[in-house]
Structure formats: C-alpha cells, structure tokens
Amino acid sequence: MPFPAFENQKEHPLTKIMEKHFRVFATCDIGEAINLLRERGYEVEVYPHPEAPPKSFIIEKVRSGIDGLITTLRDQIDAEIFEAGKGHLKVVAQYAVGFDNINRGDANRYKIPFTNTADVLTEATAEFAFFMMGELARRMWTAEHLTRENNWGYWHPYLPFLGDEVTGKTVAVIGTGRIGLAFIKKCVGFDMNILCYDPAYQNHEFVKSIQEMLDLRHARGLVKERPWIKYVSFEDAVRQADFVSVHVPLLRKGESDTPTYHLFNEHTLGDMKSTAYLINTSRGPVIDEAALARALRENWIAGAALDVYEKEPLPPDSPLRDPVIADRCRLMPHFASAARITRLSPDPDRGMAGRCVQGLRDVLEGHCGGDVTKMPYVVNKEAFAR
Ligand code: GLV
C-alpha cells in the first residue's frame, strides 16, 4: 500500500486523494517524478519500452478506465483516444512544450484539459539552437572528422576548408515566443544584429530592453559597431539574415490564420542569401525537407542544422542524408531539451518531468479551486471558459 505509515488515514490531508485512487497511464518512463504520484496513492502504469506504444495500445489503456494520460510528442492524441476515455479520462499531461500531436479541437469537444511543460525547457532549447548555429558555421563536425580520420595533414591558411564567424553577424529569429526570446538573449553576447519576426505575437518591450543592452555594450566600448534589433516582415528577415533560427509552433492550415507548415519551402529558401544558414529546433514540418535538400545540393544556402524532422526518427532514405551535403547539413536527434535537469528533474520549476506531473495533479486533484482556466499548465483553457 502506498502509505503504510499512516494508521489513521482518515485524518491525513491526503485521505481524500487516496480515496479517489487515481489511475494514470504514461506512454513512456519520465523518471523519478512518477514516484511523486505513487507516493500520493496514484496507481501509475508506465509503458516499459523506449519506443512509443502503438495507438491501439494507448486506446486500450484509456478504455480500461484511467483518469490521466501522460503523453509525449510521439503519441497521436485525438478523438479516438478521447472517445475511449469518455466518462473517466480527465486530463492529458503532455511531456513537452509543443503539442501539435494533440488535436486541440477534439480535446475541446470532449472537454478534456491538456497540459504542457512550457518554460522549463526554454533555456536548454535556446542554447542548443545557438550551439548548432556555431557548430554549423564553424564546421566543427567536419573538422573533428578530419582529425579523427587522420586527414589533418598540415596547418594551412585556408585548406582544407574554412568556416564563417557568428560574432557580429545578422540573425533572423523566426518566432518570438519564450524560446525565440531566450535565443535572442544569447545572441546579445555575440554582438549580433537581430531581425525578429513573429506572425502572432510581437514583444516590443523585450526588443526595447535588448536594444538598451546592445547600446550599453557599445557605449562602454565592448563592441565597435552598434548592434541593433528590430521587428521586420518575414521576407525582410529571411532575405537579410546571415543566420535564420526557427522558433515557431507547428500550425497546419485551418489551425491558425498564420499557419507555419512548410513556412520554409522552395520559394522562401530561395529568398535566403546563398551564404546564409538555417537552424531549426522547433518542429520538422515547418520546413519542406525535400526543398531544403535541394537548396543545399544546389547551393541556394550555405548550410542547415536540424533537430526536428517531418518524420521522426529521420527515415533512412531521407534526402537530408545525401552524402553530397553532409558537411553542410547537421542532423540532431530531436535533442535540444535533452539536458539532465531539464528532462528529468521532479521539481516543477526545473524539469519537464516535474512540470508534467504537476499539470496532471492540478487537474485531477482540483487545484486552483478546481477552475481549469486558472491552472497554469493547462493549454486549452478556452474549452472551459464560462
Ligand atoms: C520538444 O520538442 C518539446 O516540444 O518539448
């Protein structure tokens, strides 16, 4: 039993919760944070394999009467799941900030709140995007291969290849939500000029503060030329940048007035400078991969570094694996948030695991007076507004 130490459980503050005896299924192991639930009397079943469970398996678990479902971006959560949970499923807690795998319309129709793990992975993702930018432009992967494969040979002013500096260059930040803004903060230290674009949300206050910081660095003689930051149109951002870093959510046609699906396609990639680099840590389908592979093969752009793909894991026959473009195309395994504390800390203010569990508990245990619209990690509050 979860609380053998409590002899008179009726008097313990957790009694109410224990009587409810919530049942939860997690589609993957999120570590120690699961124990927080078990210690509170929850019955938690964790899918024991590293790969995602088949959808039919999730449906079967949901149909068995669970109260809460812990999901990752690998699980397709839609009407089929909500239908299976009719009458008992109360919350879907997504272990990720992105939730394009959850059909929001369906969740709203079935009145199931879902939560995400925003904030705790902001810095990890932003710094990873920044490091990818540096690795790509300075050709670190190719350089290390050269050393490891004993092809170093000699030191020479420009052989076998050179890279491009990041410092002082112009970067376009596509999407100025949390992660885009965190990425901008990192660019300040590298004296970059910053072109911001966001179709939905423009944080002019933030941009003003960054300009003040850039001005101070200039005034104190830390940087020779005064760097700048400004909001511009998508076209201007893409055309003027030396680096383009993508930080938008995936929104397909019909999901938003400003969809982001294939925002980077043959047309927009063709607008980039031939010396420019593209970095994507957001969602794969924001970039048309066939178009990107062509852009790299035909030298429309200098390089790309990707952490996310149209299909994950990246299929063996992806055009992005073409050896011809290998030294200009960095491919990461959806890894940007993969820092120890970011992924696994059970502290809801530090880790995705902790925040995921907290979101689940908020709904099941009726925190915030049971008002879903006041629960900080619930995404689809609109479904519960009175
Ligand atoms: C990762 O991609 C996330 O959305 O958390």
Short mmCIF file of C-alpha atoms and ligand atoms in Angstrom, two decimals:
data_model
loop_
_atom_site.label_atom_id
_atom_site.label_comp_id
_atom_site.label_asym_id
_atom_site.label_seq_id
_atom_site.Cartn_x
_atom_site.Cartn_y
_atom_site.Cartn_z
CA MET A 1 0.00 0.00 0.00
CA PRO A 2 1.28 3.48 -0.74
CA PHE A 3 1.02 4.87 2.78
CA PRO A 4 1.63 2.03 5.25
CA ALA A 5 2.91 4.56 7.79
CA PHE A 6 -0.41 6.34 8.19
CA GLU A 7 -2.51 4.36 10.61
CA ASN A 8 -5.38 6.73 10.72
CA GLN A 9 -5.64 7.68 7.10
CA LYS A 10 -8.98 9.40 7.61
CA GLU A 11 -7.16 12.21 9.43
CA HIS A 12 -4.35 12.63 6.97
CA PRO A 13 -4.65 15.53 4.49
CA LEU A 14 -4.10 13.14 1.60
CA THR A 15 -7.02 10.95 2.59
CA LYS A 16 -9.37 12.49 0.06
CA ILE A 17 -6.91 11.93 -2.72
CA MET A 18 -6.22 8.36 -1.67
CA GLU A 19 -9.88 7.54 -1.59
CA LYS A 20 -10.11 8.70 -5.15
CA HIS A 21 -7.27 6.40 -6.13
CA PHE A 22 -6.43 7.94 -9.48
CA ARG A 23 -5.24 5.69 -12.26
CA VAL A 24 -2.71 7.00 -14.73
CA PHE A 25 -1.04 5.56 -17.81
CA ALA A 26 2.26 7.05 -19.01
CA THR A 27 3.29 6.30 -22.59
CA CYS A 28 6.94 6.46 -21.53
CA ASP A 29 9.11 6.50 -18.45
CA ILE A 30 9.65 10.06 -17.21
CA GLY A 31 11.82 9.00 -14.27
CA GLU A 32 11.59 9.72 -10.59
CA ALA A 33 8.70 12.18 -10.91
CA ILE A 34 6.35 9.22 -11.37
CA ASN A 35 7.13 8.25 -7.78
CA LEU A 36 5.63 11.53 -6.60
CA LEU A 37 2.33 10.27 -7.94
CA ARG A 38 2.74 6.79 -6.48
CA GLU A 39 3.58 8.27 -3.08
CA ARG A 40 0.27 10.10 -3.24
CA GLY A 41 -1.62 6.91 -3.78
CA TYR A 42 -1.90 7.05 -7.54
CA GLU A 43 -1.79 3.82 -9.47
CA VAL A 44 0.58 4.51 -12.34
CA GLU A 45 1.37 2.20 -15.20
CA VAL A 46 4.35 3.12 -17.33
CA TYR A 47 4.85 1.78 -20.85
CA PRO A 48 8.07 -0.14 -20.34
CA HIS A 49 9.65 0.13 -23.80
CA PRO A 50 11.71 3.02 -25.16
CA GLU A 51 9.68 3.35 -28.35
CA ALA A 52 6.19 4.86 -28.38
CA PRO A 53 3.31 2.44 -27.79
CA PRO A 54 1.06 1.76 -30.78
CA LYS A 55 -2.03 3.93 -30.77
CA SER A 56 -4.22 0.85 -30.35
CA PHE A 57 -2.37 0.12 -27.10
CA ILE A 58 -2.98 3.63 -25.78
CA ILE A 59 -6.66 3.35 -26.69
CA GLU A 60 -6.90 0.05 -24.82
CA LYS A 61 -5.31 1.60 -21.72
CA VAL A 62 -7.55 4.65 -21.90
CA ARG A 63 -10.62 2.46 -22.32
CA SER A 64 -9.65 0.50 -19.21
CA GLY A 65 -10.78 3.47 -17.12
CA ILE A 66 -7.74 5.64 -16.42
CA ASP A 67 -8.17 9.16 -15.06
CA GLY A 68 -5.00 10.65 -16.50
CA LEU A 69 -2.77 10.02 -19.50
CA ILE A 70 0.87 11.13 -19.71
CA THR A 71 1.96 11.57 -23.32
CA THR A 72 4.92 12.65 -25.40
CA LEU A 73 5.13 14.28 -28.80
CA ARG A 74 5.30 10.76 -30.30
CA ASP A 75 1.69 9.96 -29.42
CA GLN A 76 -1.19 10.96 -31.68
CA ILE A 77 -3.92 12.15 -29.32
CA ASP A 78 -7.26 12.79 -30.97
CA ALA A 79 -10.98 11.93 -30.93
CA GLU A 80 -10.31 8.18 -30.95
CA ILE A 81 -8.44 8.50 -27.66
CA PHE A 82 -10.94 10.90 -26.11
CA GLU A 83 -13.85 8.66 -27.17
CA ALA A 84 -12.16 5.70 -25.45
CA GLY A 85 -11.83 7.81 -22.31
CA LYS A 86 -15.44 9.03 -22.27
CA GLY A 87 -16.78 9.29 -18.75
CA HIS A 88 -13.47 8.78 -16.92
CA LEU A 89 -10.46 10.36 -18.67
CA LYS A 90 -9.95 13.74 -17.02
CA VAL A 91 -6.60 15.02 -18.24
CA VAL A 92 -3.84 14.51 -20.79
CA ALA A 93 -0.46 15.68 -19.49
CA GLN A 94 1.97 16.23 -22.32
CA TYR A 95 5.67 15.86 -21.55
CA ALA A 96 6.78 18.60 -23.99
CA VAL A 97 6.18 22.26 -24.68
CA GLY A 98 4.96 21.54 -28.22
CA PHE A 99 1.58 19.84 -28.52
CA ASP A 100 0.92 19.57 -32.24
CA ASN A 101 0.41 15.83 -31.67
CA ILE A 102 -2.72 16.65 -29.65
CA ASN A 103 -5.82 17.58 -31.61
CA ARG A 104 -6.90 20.66 -29.71
CA GLY A 105 -10.31 20.80 -31.39
CA ASP A 106 -11.02 17.21 -30.36
CA ALA A 107 -9.82 17.82 -26.79
CA ASN A 108 -12.12 20.82 -26.60
CA ARG A 109 -15.11 18.94 -28.00
CA TYR A 110 -14.65 16.20 -25.41
CA LYS A 111 -13.85 18.83 -22.75
CA ILE A 112 -10.57 17.21 -21.77
CA PRO A 113 -7.94 19.64 -20.50
CA PHE A 114 -4.40 19.01 -21.63
CA THR A 115 -1.23 20.41 -20.10
CA ASN A 116 2.29 21.02 -21.41
CA THR A 117 5.72 21.70 -19.94
CA ALA A 118 6.46 25.22 -21.15
CA ASP A 119 9.23 27.33 -19.56
CA VAL A 120 11.40 24.62 -18.06
CA LEU A 121 13.00 23.75 -21.41
CA THR A 122 13.27 27.28 -22.77
CA GLU A 123 16.94 27.91 -21.99
CA ALA A 124 18.05 24.38 -22.88
CA THR A 125 16.40 24.59 -26.28
CA ALA A 126 17.60 28.13 -26.99
CA GLU A 127 21.20 27.35 -26.09
CA PHE A 128 21.13 24.19 -28.19
CA ALA A 129 19.92 26.19 -31.19
CA PHE A 130 22.73 28.66 -30.55
CA PHE A 131 25.35 25.90 -30.32
CA MET A 132 24.01 24.28 -33.51
CA MET A 133 24.44 27.61 -35.26
CA GLY A 134 28.08 27.77 -34.18
CA GLU A 135 28.81 24.15 -34.94
CA LEU A 136 27.38 24.52 -38.42
CA ALA A 137 29.04 27.80 -39.33
CA ARG A 138 32.47 26.88 -37.92
CA ARG A 139 32.23 23.38 -39.44
CA MET A 140 33.14 21.65 -36.20
CA TRP A 141 31.68 18.29 -37.21
CA THR A 142 33.70 18.17 -40.43
CA ALA A 143 36.79 19.44 -38.63
CA GLU A 144 36.61 16.76 -35.96
CA HIS A 145 36.12 14.06 -38.58
CA LEU A 146 39.22 15.31 -40.31
CA THR A 147 41.23 14.98 -37.10
CA ARG A 148 39.80 11.61 -36.11
CA GLU A 149 40.28 10.15 -39.56
CA ASN A 150 43.92 11.26 -39.64
CA ASN A 151 43.38 13.65 -42.52
CA TRP A 152 44.66 16.72 -40.72
CA GLY A 153 47.95 16.68 -42.61
CA TYR A 154 49.18 20.22 -42.07
CA TRP A 155 48.15 23.61 -40.73
CA HIS A 156 47.36 25.89 -43.67
CA PRO A 157 45.73 29.34 -44.02
CA TYR A 158 42.70 28.08 -45.90
CA LEU A 159 43.00 24.35 -46.55
CA PRO A 160 41.14 22.02 -46.38
CA PHE A 161 38.25 24.42 -45.68
CA LEU A 162 37.16 27.49 -43.72
CA GLY A 163 34.00 28.31 -41.81
CA ASP A 164 32.14 31.52 -41.06
CA GLU A 165 32.18 33.57 -37.86
CA VAL A 166 28.97 34.06 -35.90
CA THR A 167 30.09 37.16 -33.96
CA GLY A 168 28.73 40.42 -35.33
CA LYS A 169 26.54 38.75 -37.96
CA THR A 170 22.83 39.30 -38.58
CA VAL A 171 20.44 36.66 -37.29
CA ALA A 172 16.75 36.33 -38.07
CA VAL A 173 14.70 34.91 -35.20
CA ILE A 174 11.53 33.43 -36.64
CA GLY A 175 9.10 33.23 -33.74
CA THR A 176 9.47 35.39 -30.65
CA GLY A 177 7.76 33.26 -28.06
CA ARG A 178 9.66 32.06 -25.00
CA ILE A 179 12.36 30.12 -26.83
CA GLY A 180 12.89 32.75 -29.52
CA LEU A 181 13.37 35.42 -26.85
CA ALA A 182 15.81 33.23 -24.90
CA PHE A 183 17.74 32.65 -28.13
CA ILE A 184 17.91 36.44 -28.68
CA LYS A 185 19.45 36.90 -25.21
CA LYS A 186 22.25 34.54 -26.21
CA CYS A 187 22.84 36.47 -29.46
CA VAL A 188 23.49 39.65 -27.48
CA GLY A 189 26.75 38.25 -26.12
CA PHE A 190 27.92 37.67 -29.69
CA ASP A 191 27.20 41.26 -30.79
CA MET A 192 24.73 40.08 -33.40
CA ASN A 193 22.23 42.26 -35.23
CA ILE A 194 18.81 40.73 -34.71
CA LEU A 195 15.86 40.65 -37.10
CA CYS A 196 12.71 39.48 -35.32
CA TYR A 197 9.65 38.05 -37.00
CA ASP A 198 6.52 36.67 -35.41
CA PRO A 199 3.16 36.33 -37.14
CA ALA A 200 1.14 36.32 -33.95
CA TYR A 201 2.98 37.88 -31.03
CA GLN A 202 5.38 40.79 -31.01
CA ASN A 203 7.15 41.65 -27.77
CA HIS A 204 8.23 45.24 -28.38
CA GLU A 205 9.07 45.78 -24.69
CA PHE A 206 11.57 42.94 -24.83
CA VAL A 207 13.09 44.24 -28.04
CA LYS A 208 13.46 47.68 -26.42
CA SER A 209 15.29 46.16 -23.43
CA ILE A 210 17.64 44.23 -25.70
CA GLN A 211 18.41 47.37 -27.70
CA GLU A 212 19.26 49.12 -24.42
CA MET A 213 21.69 46.32 -23.58
CA LEU A 214 23.24 46.46 -27.04
CA ASP A 215 23.57 50.24 -26.72
CA LEU A 216 25.24 49.91 -23.33
CA ARG A 217 27.76 47.40 -24.68
CA HIS A 218 28.51 49.84 -27.47
CA ALA A 219 28.68 52.89 -25.19
CA ARG A 220 31.11 51.11 -22.88
CA GLY A 221 33.37 50.20 -25.77
CA LEU A 222 32.68 46.47 -25.60
CA VAL A 223 31.70 46.39 -29.25
CA LYS A 224 32.92 48.67 -32.05
CA GLU A 225 29.80 48.90 -34.20
CA ARG A 226 26.44 49.47 -32.53
CA PRO A 227 24.39 46.27 -32.90
CA TRP A 228 20.62 46.57 -33.38
CA ILE A 229 17.41 44.61 -33.01
CA LYS A 230 14.06 45.20 -34.73
CA TYR A 231 10.86 43.52 -35.87
CA VAL A 232 10.61 43.14 -39.64
CA SER A 233 8.45 41.29 -42.15
CA PHE A 234 9.11 37.60 -42.81
CA GLU A 235 10.51 38.45 -46.25
CA ASP A 236 12.94 41.02 -44.87
CA ALA A 237 14.06 38.69 -42.10
CA VAL A 238 14.76 35.83 -44.47
CA ARG A 239 16.41 37.99 -47.15
CA GLN A 240 18.75 39.96 -44.90
CA ALA A 241 19.94 37.35 -42.42
CA ASP A 242 23.25 35.50 -42.26
CA PHE A 243 21.57 33.02 -39.92
CA VAL A 244 17.89 32.13 -39.64
CA SER A 245 16.78 30.35 -36.46
CA VAL A 246 13.25 28.94 -36.31
CA HIS A 247 11.21 29.01 -33.08
CA VAL A 248 7.55 28.79 -34.14
CA PRO A 249 4.97 26.20 -33.14
CA LEU A 250 3.74 23.86 -35.88
CA LEU A 251 0.35 25.13 -37.05
CA ARG A 252 -1.24 23.47 -40.04
CA LYS A 253 -3.69 25.10 -42.43
CA GLY A 254 -7.02 25.56 -40.69
CA GLU A 255 -5.40 25.61 -37.24
CA SER A 256 -4.40 29.25 -37.44
CA ASP A 257 -4.67 32.36 -39.62
CA THR A 258 -0.89 32.24 -39.82
CA PRO A 259 -0.02 28.56 -40.38
CA THR A 260 3.64 27.59 -40.13
CA TYR A 261 3.52 24.27 -42.03
CA HIS A 262 6.21 24.44 -44.77
CA LEU A 263 6.92 28.07 -43.92
CA PHE A 264 10.32 27.27 -45.40
CA ASN A 265 9.75 25.95 -48.90
CA GLU A 266 11.43 26.35 -52.29
CA HIS A 267 10.16 29.89 -52.54
CA THR A 268 11.26 31.14 -49.11
CA LEU A 269 14.52 29.15 -49.09
CA GLY A 270 15.22 30.75 -52.46
CA ASP A 271 14.91 34.14 -50.77
CA MET A 272 17.75 33.43 -48.34
CA LYS A 273 21.29 34.61 -49.06
CA SER A 274 23.49 31.95 -50.64
CA THR A 275 25.88 32.48 -47.70
CA ALA A 276 23.15 32.05 -45.05
CA TYR A 277 22.50 29.20 -42.62
CA LEU A 278 19.16 27.81 -41.41
CA ILE A 279 18.70 26.34 -37.92
CA ASN A 280 15.53 24.55 -36.82
CA THR A 281 14.79 23.39 -33.28
CA SER A 282 11.02 23.93 -33.49
CA ARG A 283 9.06 21.29 -35.41
CA GLY A 284 10.14 19.44 -38.55
CA PRO A 285 7.13 20.14 -40.80
CA VAL A 286 7.84 23.88 -40.58
CA ILE A 287 10.46 23.12 -43.24
CA ASP A 288 9.77 21.32 -46.51
CA GLU A 289 12.67 18.86 -46.30
CA ALA A 290 12.71 17.97 -49.98
CA ALA A 291 13.02 21.69 -50.78
CA LEU A 292 15.76 22.10 -48.17
CA ALA A 293 17.75 19.16 -49.54
CA ARG A 294 17.52 20.75 -52.99
CA ALA A 295 18.54 24.15 -51.61
CA LEU A 296 21.64 22.57 -50.05
CA ARG A 297 22.52 20.46 -53.09
CA GLU A 298 22.20 23.43 -55.42
CA ASN A 299 23.90 25.86 -53.01
CA TRP A 300 20.96 28.21 -52.62
CA ILE A 301 22.05 28.46 -48.96
CA ALA A 302 25.30 27.69 -47.16
CA GLY A 303 24.03 25.16 -44.65
CA ALA A 304 21.35 23.90 -42.30
CA ALA A 305 21.29 22.42 -38.82
CA LEU A 306 18.17 20.50 -37.84
CA ASP A 307 16.99 18.94 -34.62
CA VAL A 308 13.47 18.11 -35.80
CA TYR A 309 12.06 16.45 -38.90
CA GLU A 310 8.91 15.92 -40.89
CA LYS A 311 9.07 12.29 -39.83
CA GLU A 312 10.90 11.17 -36.68
CA PRO A 313 13.17 9.31 -36.36
CA LEU A 314 14.66 10.57 -39.63
CA PRO A 315 13.99 7.86 -42.23
CA PRO A 316 17.00 6.06 -43.75
CA ASP A 317 16.07 7.31 -47.23
CA SER A 318 15.66 10.97 -46.25
CA PRO A 319 17.16 13.32 -48.87
CA LEU A 320 18.78 15.14 -45.95
CA ARG A 321 21.14 12.16 -45.58
CA ASP A 322 22.62 12.73 -49.05
CA PRO A 323 26.41 12.44 -48.54
CA VAL A 324 26.92 15.28 -51.03
CA ILE A 325 25.51 17.76 -48.48
CA ALA A 326 26.77 16.04 -45.33
CA ASP A 327 29.34 18.67 -44.36
CA ARG A 328 26.73 21.46 -44.64
CA CYS A 329 23.80 19.70 -43.03
CA ARG A 330 23.91 18.91 -39.32
CA LEU A 331 21.33 16.40 -38.17
CA MET A 332 20.48 16.05 -34.46
CA PRO A 333 18.06 13.51 -32.94
CA HIS A 334 15.38 15.88 -31.53
CA PHE A 335 17.77 16.60 -28.72
CA ALA A 336 17.53 20.29 -27.86
CA SER A 337 15.83 19.83 -24.49
CA ALA A 338 17.92 16.77 -23.65
CA ALA A 339 19.76 18.11 -20.60
CA ARG A 340 19.61 16.08 -17.40
CA ILE A 341 17.78 18.54 -15.15
CA THR A 342 15.63 19.90 -17.97
CA ARG A 343 14.28 16.49 -18.86
CA LEU A 344 14.12 14.67 -15.55
CA SER A 345 14.01 16.96 -12.53
CA PRO A 346 10.88 16.22 -10.49
CA ASP A 347 10.86 19.89 -9.46
CA PRO A 348 8.06 21.52 -11.49
CA ASP A 349 10.09 24.72 -11.70
CA ARG A 350 13.09 22.99 -13.20
CA GLY A 351 12.21 19.83 -15.06
CA MET A 352 9.78 18.66 -17.71
CA ALA A 353 9.03 15.55 -15.64
CA GLY A 354 8.12 17.61 -12.57
CA ARG A 355 6.03 20.05 -14.55
CA CYS A 356 4.22 17.29 -16.40
CA VAL A 357 3.28 15.58 -13.14
CA GLN A 358 2.25 18.89 -11.58
CA GLY A 359 -0.04 19.66 -14.55
CA LEU A 360 -1.66 16.26 -14.19
CA ARG A 361 -2.12 16.68 -10.45
CA ASP A 362 -3.55 20.19 -10.78
CA VAL A 363 -6.44 18.82 -12.82
CA LEU A 364 -7.02 15.53 -11.01
CA GLU A 365 -6.71 16.95 -7.52
CA GLY A 366 -8.74 20.03 -8.36
CA HIS A 367 -6.11 22.64 -7.54
CA CYS A 368 -6.91 26.34 -8.17
CA GLY A 369 -10.36 25.74 -6.72
CA GLY A 370 -10.99 23.20 -9.44
CA ASP A 371 -11.06 26.01 -12.01
CA VAL A 372 -9.25 24.66 -15.07
CA THR A 373 -8.90 28.15 -16.53
CA LYS A 374 -6.73 29.14 -13.58
CA MET A 375 -4.39 26.13 -13.77
CA PRO A 376 -1.06 27.41 -15.07
CA TYR A 377 -0.08 24.43 -17.22
CA VAL A 378 -3.44 23.75 -18.88
CA VAL A 379 -3.19 24.72 -22.56
CA ASN A 380 -6.78 24.57 -23.87
CA LYS A 381 -8.36 26.86 -21.30
CA GLU A 382 -10.77 28.16 -23.94
CA ALA A 383 -12.78 24.96 -23.68
CA PHE A 384 -13.60 25.71 -20.04
CA ALA A 385 -14.25 29.44 -20.12
CA ARG A 386 -17.71 30.27 -18.89
C1 GLV B 1 10.16 19.25 -27.63
O1 GLV B 1 10.27 19.26 -28.81
C2 GLV B 1 9.09 19.86 -26.93
O2 GLV B 1 8.13 20.34 -27.56
O3 GLV B 1 9.13 19.88 -25.70
#
